[in-house]
PDB file of C-alpha atoms in Angstrom:
ATOM      1  CA  ILE U   1      -2.436  47.496 -43.766  1.00  0.00           C
ATOM      2  CA  SER U   2      -6.032  48.855 -43.900  1.00  0.00           C
ATOM      3  CA  GLY U   3      -7.011  51.915 -45.847  1.00  0.00           C
ATOM      4  CA  TYR U   4      -7.630  52.806 -49.435  1.00  0.00           C
ATOM      5  CA  ILE U   5      -5.718  51.378 -52.411  1.00  0.00           C
ATOM      6  CA  SER U   6      -5.729  51.516 -56.128  1.00  0.00           C
ATOM      7  CA  ILE U   7      -5.047  48.541 -58.098  1.00  0.00           C
ATOM      8  CA  SER U   8      -4.066  48.566 -61.864  1.00  0.00           C
ATOM      9  CA  ILE U   9      -4.618  45.681 -64.083  1.00  0.00           C
ATOM     10  CA  ARG U  10      -2.901  46.002 -67.445  1.00  0.00           C
ATOM     11  CA  LEU U  11      -2.765  43.748 -70.554  1.00  0.00           C
ATOM     12  CA  ASN U  12       0.002  44.564 -72.880  1.00  0.00           C
ATOM     13  CA  ASP U  13       0.638  47.852 -71.031  1.00  0.00           C
ATOM     14  CA  LEU U  14      -2.956  49.052 -71.479  1.00  0.00           C
ATOM     15  CA  HIS U  15      -5.379  49.254 -68.507  1.00  0.00           C
ATOM     16  CA  ILE U  16      -8.391  46.862 -68.759  1.00  0.00           C
ATOM     17  CA  HIS U  17     -11.799  48.345 -68.687  1.00  0.00           C
ATOM     18  CA  HIS U  18     -12.369  50.406 -65.405  1.00  0.00           C
ATOM     19  CA  SER U  19      -8.788  49.816 -64.311  1.00  0.00           C
ATOM     20  CA  PRO U  20      -7.433  51.445 -61.975  1.00  0.00           C
ATOM     21  CA  PHE U  21      -9.718  49.891 -59.270  1.00  0.00           C
ATOM     22  CA  ASN U  22     -10.047  51.840 -56.033  1.00  0.00           C
ATOM     23  CA  VAL U  23     -10.353  49.367 -53.063  1.00  0.00           C
ATOM     24  CA  THR U  24     -11.126  49.753 -49.417  1.00  0.00           C
ATOM     25  CA  VAL U  25      -9.164  47.294 -47.327  1.00  0.00           C
ATOM     26  CA  LEU U  26     -10.879  46.995 -43.817  1.00  0.00           C
ATOM     27  CA  PRO U  27      -9.052  46.100 -40.588  1.00  0.00           C
ATOM     28  CA  GLY U  28      -9.255  42.401 -39.781  1.00  0.00           C
ATOM     29  CA  ALA U  29     -10.573  40.588 -36.750  1.00  0.00           C
ATOM     30  CA  PHE U  30     -10.566  42.452 -33.352  1.00  0.00           C
ATOM     31  CA  SER U  31      -7.619  41.451 -31.328  1.00  0.00           C
ATOM     32  CA  SER U  32      -7.636  42.418 -27.653  1.00  0.00           C
ATOM     33  CA  THR U  33      -3.747  41.746 -27.046  1.00  0.00           C
ATOM     34  CA  VAL U  34      -2.926  44.384 -29.742  1.00  0.00           C
ATOM     35  CA  SER U  35      -5.609  46.957 -28.536  1.00  0.00           C
ATOM     36  CA  SER U  36      -4.340  49.805 -26.579  1.00  0.00           C
ATOM     37  CA  ALA U  37      -5.493  52.446 -23.984  1.00  0.00           C
ATOM     38  CA  SER U  38      -4.313  55.900 -23.310  1.00  0.00           C
ATOM     39  CA  GLY U  39      -5.453  58.865 -21.115  1.00  0.00           C
ATOM     40  CA  ALA U  40      -4.858  59.989 -17.386  1.00  0.00           C
ATOM     41  CA  GLY U  41      -7.346  57.624 -15.927  1.00  0.00           C
ATOM     42  CA  LEU U  42      -4.973  54.817 -16.512  1.00  0.00           C
ATOM     43  CA  SER U  43      -2.462  55.941 -13.640  1.00  0.00           C
ATOM     44  CA  ARG U  44      -4.276  58.560 -11.645  1.00  0.00           C
ATOM     45  CA  ALA U  45      -7.892  59.171 -10.208  1.00  0.00           C
ATOM     46  CA  THR U  46      -9.221  61.403  -7.412  1.00  0.00           C
ATOM     47  CA  ALA U  47     -11.774  59.853  -4.893  1.00  0.00           C
ATOM     48  CA  GLY U  48     -15.217  60.791  -5.764  1.00  0.00           C
ATOM     49  CA  GLU U  49     -14.419  62.297  -9.188  1.00  0.00           C
ATOM     50  CA  GLU U  50     -15.285  60.660 -12.342  1.00  0.00           C
ATOM     51  CA  THR U  51     -12.086  59.662 -14.258  1.00  0.00           C
ATOM     52  CA  GLN U  52     -11.755  58.547 -17.975  1.00  0.00           C
ATOM     53  CA  PHE U  53      -9.421  57.112 -20.456  1.00  0.00           C
ATOM     54  CA  VAL U  54     -10.023  55.791 -24.077  1.00  0.00           C
ATOM     55  CA  ILE U  55      -9.428  52.441 -25.440  1.00  0.00           C
ATOM     56  CA  GLN U  56      -8.355  51.887 -29.175  1.00  0.00           C
ATOM     57  CA  SER U  57      -9.518  48.766 -30.566  1.00  0.00           C
ATOM     58  CA  LYS U  58      -7.272  47.045 -33.214  1.00  0.00           C
ATOM     59  CA  ASP U  59      -6.861  43.976 -35.515  1.00  0.00           C
ATOM     60  CA  GLU U  60      -4.070  41.580 -35.256  1.00  0.00           C
ATOM     61  CA  GLY U  61      -2.009  43.536 -37.628  1.00  0.00           C
ATOM     62  CA  GLY U  62      -2.157  46.639 -35.329  1.00  0.00           C
ATOM     63  CA  ASN U  63      -4.510  48.453 -37.540  1.00  0.00           C
ATOM     64  CA  ASN U  64      -7.170  50.623 -35.871  1.00  0.00           C
ATOM     65  CA  LYS U  65     -10.752  49.085 -35.843  1.00  0.00           C
ATOM     66  CA  VAL U  66     -13.604  51.481 -37.151  1.00  0.00           C
ATOM     67  CA  ASN U  67     -16.551  49.855 -36.143  1.00  0.00           C
ATOM     68  CA  ASP U  68     -18.330  49.044 -32.812  1.00  0.00           C
ATOM     69  CA  ASP U  69     -17.465  45.253 -32.796  1.00  0.00           C
ATOM     70  CA  ALA U  70     -15.619  44.992 -29.625  1.00  0.00           C
ATOM     71  CA  HIS U  71     -16.770  44.659 -26.112  1.00  0.00           C
ATOM     72  CA  PHE U  72     -14.695  45.601 -23.047  1.00  0.00           C
ATOM     73  CA  ASP U  73     -14.865  44.766 -19.256  1.00  0.00           C
ATOM     74  CA  VAL U  74     -13.063  47.451 -16.963  1.00  0.00           C
ATOM     75  CA  SER U  75     -12.506  46.748 -13.332  1.00  0.00           C
ATOM     76  CA  LEU U  76     -10.526  48.254 -10.596  1.00  0.00           C
ATOM     77  CA  SER U  77      -9.504  46.469  -7.514  1.00  0.00           C
ATOM     78  CA  LEU U  78      -8.096  48.106  -4.370  1.00  0.00           C
ATOM     79  CA  VAL U  79      -4.624  46.770  -3.509  1.00  0.00           C
ATOM     80  CA  ASP U  80      -3.377  46.071   0.031  1.00  0.00           C
ATOM     81  CA  SER U  81      -6.685  46.392   1.764  1.00  0.00           C
ATOM     82  CA  ASP U  82      -8.658  44.307   4.147  1.00  0.00           C
ATOM     83  CA  ASP U  83     -11.793  45.468   2.751  1.00  0.00           C
ATOM     84  CA  GLU U  84     -12.944  44.305  -0.837  1.00  0.00           C
ATOM     85  CA  VAL U  85     -13.166  47.337  -2.806  1.00  0.00           C
ATOM     86  CA  ASP U  86     -14.107  46.938  -6.458  1.00  0.00           C
ATOM     87  CA  VAL U  87     -15.133  49.599  -8.913  1.00  0.00           C
ATOM     88  CA  ILE U  88     -16.515  48.910 -12.358  1.00  0.00           C
ATOM     89  CA  GLY U  89     -15.992  51.030 -15.496  1.00  0.00           C
ATOM     90  CA  THR U  90     -18.548  51.833 -18.158  1.00  0.00           C
ATOM     91  CA  THR U  91     -17.623  52.087 -21.950  1.00  0.00           C
ATOM     92  CA  SER U  92     -19.176  53.842 -24.715  1.00  0.00           C
ATOM     93  CA  PHE U  93     -18.269  53.805 -28.440  1.00  0.00           C
ATOM     94  CA  ILE U  94     -17.060  57.270 -29.545  1.00  0.00           C
ATOM     95  CA  GLY U  95     -16.264  56.450 -33.100  1.00  0.00           C
ATOM     96  CA  SER U  96     -13.349  55.106 -35.100  1.00  0.00           C
ATOM     97  CA  GLY U  97     -12.861  51.895 -33.058  1.00  0.00           C
ATOM     98  CA  ARG U  98     -12.470  54.187 -29.901  1.00  0.00           C
ATOM     99  CA  TYR U  99     -14.293  53.483 -26.557  1.00  0.00           C
ATOM    100  CA  LEU U 100     -14.534  56.149 -23.846  1.00  0.00           C
ATOM    101  CA  VAL U 101     -14.211  54.523 -20.309  1.00  0.00           C
ATOM    102  CA  SER U 102     -15.424  56.201 -17.091  1.00  0.00           C
ATOM    103  CA  TYR U 103     -15.207  55.247 -13.616  1.00  0.00           C
ATOM    104  CA  THR U 104     -15.395  56.719 -10.179  1.00  0.00           C
ATOM    105  CA  ALA U 105     -13.350  55.336  -7.134  1.00  0.00           C
ATOM    106  CA  PHE U 106     -14.794  56.670  -3.701  1.00  0.00           C
ATOM    107  CA  VAL U 107     -11.904  55.051  -1.698  1.00  0.00           C
ATOM    108  CA  SER U 108      -8.588  56.210  -1.948  1.00  0.00           C
ATOM    109  CA  GLY U 109      -5.480  54.100  -2.407  1.00  0.00           C
ATOM    110  CA  GLN U 110      -3.587  51.929  -4.977  1.00  0.00           C
ATOM    111  CA  TYR U 111      -5.626  49.995  -7.767  1.00  0.00           C
ATOM    112  CA  ASN U 112      -5.068  47.508 -10.291  1.00  0.00           C
ATOM    113  CA  LEU U 113      -6.897  48.542 -13.307  1.00  0.00           C
ATOM    114  CA  VAL U 114      -7.911  45.421 -15.799  1.00  0.00           C
ATOM    115  CA  VAL U 115      -9.065  45.904 -19.228  1.00  0.00           C
ATOM    116  CA  SER U 116     -10.179  42.722 -20.843  1.00  0.00           C
ATOM    117  CA  ASP U 117     -12.464  41.642 -23.744  1.00  0.00           C
ATOM    118  CA  GLU U 118     -15.593  39.506 -23.487  1.00  0.00           C
ATOM    119  CA  ASN U 119     -13.432  36.400 -23.234  1.00  0.00           C
ATOM    120  CA  GLY U 120     -11.265  37.620 -20.307  1.00  0.00           C
ATOM    121  CA  GLU U 121      -8.157  38.470 -22.495  1.00  0.00           C
ATOM    122  CA  SER U 122      -6.472  41.509 -21.467  1.00  0.00           C
ATOM    123  CA  ILE U 123      -5.548  44.516 -23.866  1.00  0.00           C
ATOM    124  CA  ASN U 124      -2.166  45.574 -24.199  1.00  0.00           C
ATOM    125  CA  GLY U 125      -0.607  46.922 -20.881  1.00  0.00           C
ATOM    126  CA  SER U 126      -3.230  45.680 -18.657  1.00  0.00           C
ATOM    127  CA  PRO U 127      -3.179  45.415 -15.737  1.00  0.00           C
ATOM    128  CA  PHE U 128      -2.552  49.272 -14.997  1.00  0.00           C
ATOM    129  CA  SER U 129      -1.610  50.695 -11.579  1.00  0.00           C
ATOM    130  CA  VAL U 130      -3.839  53.601 -10.673  1.00  0.00           C
ATOM    131  CA  VAL U 131      -3.310  55.807  -7.720  1.00  0.00           C
ATOM    132  CA  SER U 132      -6.441  57.399  -6.167  1.00  0.00           C
ATOM    133  CA  PRO U 133      -5.118  60.222  -3.852  1.00  0.00           C
ATOM    134  CA  ASN U 134      -7.491  62.048  -1.513  1.00  0.00           C
ATOM    135  CA  VAL U 135      -8.042  65.708  -0.795  1.00  0.00           C
ATOM    136  CA  MET U 136      -8.579  67.062   2.826  1.00  0.00           C
ATOM    137  CA  SER U 137     -11.854  68.437   3.522  1.00  0.00           C
ATOM    138  CA  GLY U 138     -12.317  70.604   6.409  1.00  0.00           C
ATOM    139  CA  PRO U 139     -15.885  69.851   7.258  1.00  0.00           C
ATOM    140  CA  PHE U 140     -15.206  66.055   7.323  1.00  0.00           C
ATOM    141  CA  SER U 141     -11.810  66.260   9.366  1.00  0.00           C
ATOM    142  CA  ILE U 142     -11.754  65.639  13.123  1.00  0.00           C
ATOM    143  CA  VAL U 143      -9.747  67.937  15.570  1.00  0.00           C
ATOM    144  CA  ASP U 144      -9.223  66.777  19.317  1.00  0.00           C
ATOM    145  CA  GLY U 145      -6.963  67.410  22.219  1.00  0.00           C
ATOM    146  CA  ASP U 146      -6.499  69.311  25.484  1.00  0.00           C
ATOM    147  CA  GLY U 147      -5.484  72.428  23.568  1.00  0.00           C
ATOM    148  CA  LEU U 148      -9.015  72.704  22.078  1.00  0.00           C
ATOM    149  CA  VAL U 149     -10.514  73.102  25.825  1.00  0.00           C
ATOM    150  CA  SER U 150      -7.899  75.182  27.650  1.00  0.00           C
ATOM    151  CA  GLY U 151      -4.355  76.405  27.657  1.00  0.00           C
ATOM    152  CA  VAL U 152      -1.922  78.506  29.790  1.00  0.00           C
ATOM    153  CA  VAL U 153       0.016  81.253  28.481  1.00  0.00           C
ATOM    154  CA  GLY U 154       3.677  80.170  27.644  1.00  0.00           C
ATOM    155  CA  GLU U 155       2.956  76.436  27.665  1.00  0.00           C
ATOM    156  CA  THR U 156       2.472  74.240  24.742  1.00  0.00           C
ATOM    157  CA  ASN U 157      -0.947  72.466  24.445  1.00  0.00           C
ATOM    158  CA  GLN U 158      -1.542  69.539  21.988  1.00  0.00           C
ATOM    159  CA  VAL U 159      -4.210  69.326  19.321  1.00  0.00           C
ATOM    160  CA  ARG U 160      -4.364  66.454  16.688  1.00  0.00           C
ATOM    161  CA  VAL U 161      -5.995  66.823  13.172  1.00  0.00           C
ATOM    162  CA  GLN U 162      -7.303  63.545  11.593  1.00  0.00           C
ATOM    163  CA  GLY U 163      -7.634  64.734   8.022  1.00  0.00           C
ATOM    164  CA  ARG U 164     -10.375  63.237   5.912  1.00  0.00           C
ATOM    165  CA  ASP U 165     -11.628  63.618   2.423  1.00  0.00           C
ATOM    166  CA  ARG U 166     -15.411  64.255   1.637  1.00  0.00           C
ATOM    167  CA  TYR U 167     -15.822  60.495   1.506  1.00  0.00           C
ATOM    168  CA  LEU U 168     -14.253  60.015   5.133  1.00  0.00           C
ATOM    169  CA  ASN U 169     -11.116  58.417   3.667  1.00  0.00           C
ATOM    170  CA  LEU U 170      -8.174  59.173   5.964  1.00  0.00           C
ATOM    171  CA  VAL U 171      -5.635  61.597   4.319  1.00  0.00           C
ATOM    172  CA  HIS U 172      -1.987  60.873   5.020  1.00  0.00           C
ATOM    173  CA  TYR U 173       0.627  63.438   4.574  1.00  0.00           C
ATOM    174  CA  SER U 174       4.260  62.755   4.726  1.00  0.00           C
ATOM    175  CA  THR U 175       6.930  65.420   5.861  1.00  0.00           C
TER     176      THR U 175
END
């Protein structure tokens, strides 16, 4: 376990010179498989808005790392799409072995979020499943139908609204 410990060395029940000794025990070598992540950005994002989460780097014993000695690759891939949509996250060291990850997905849908080290080894829990819903935007939505042109009193005329977000993604609502 990393941290601070005190070591007493005695000879015939008497401390030797300078005993007890205060020793700093540093975390061991970085381990991606024990490192973890937390935050809303691991499960939810909004199309067009920056989303974040934090990675806590750890050693093989599960101790939090303290230095900036890890490198992470963060990528999101849209699931069930004919188009290849990939998003790359950026990481920045924020202290105590923690890294802030930021990304922006412009296409709504279901993503696989993979967090791995420079050797391609995934962190604990990766891949994560991220949902990026969209919010309807009036200026980018489309309305059509005969009811927009004319109508007769007492009769129903049809209009159709095709909801889109500000990035022109279709917005689907279930009833």
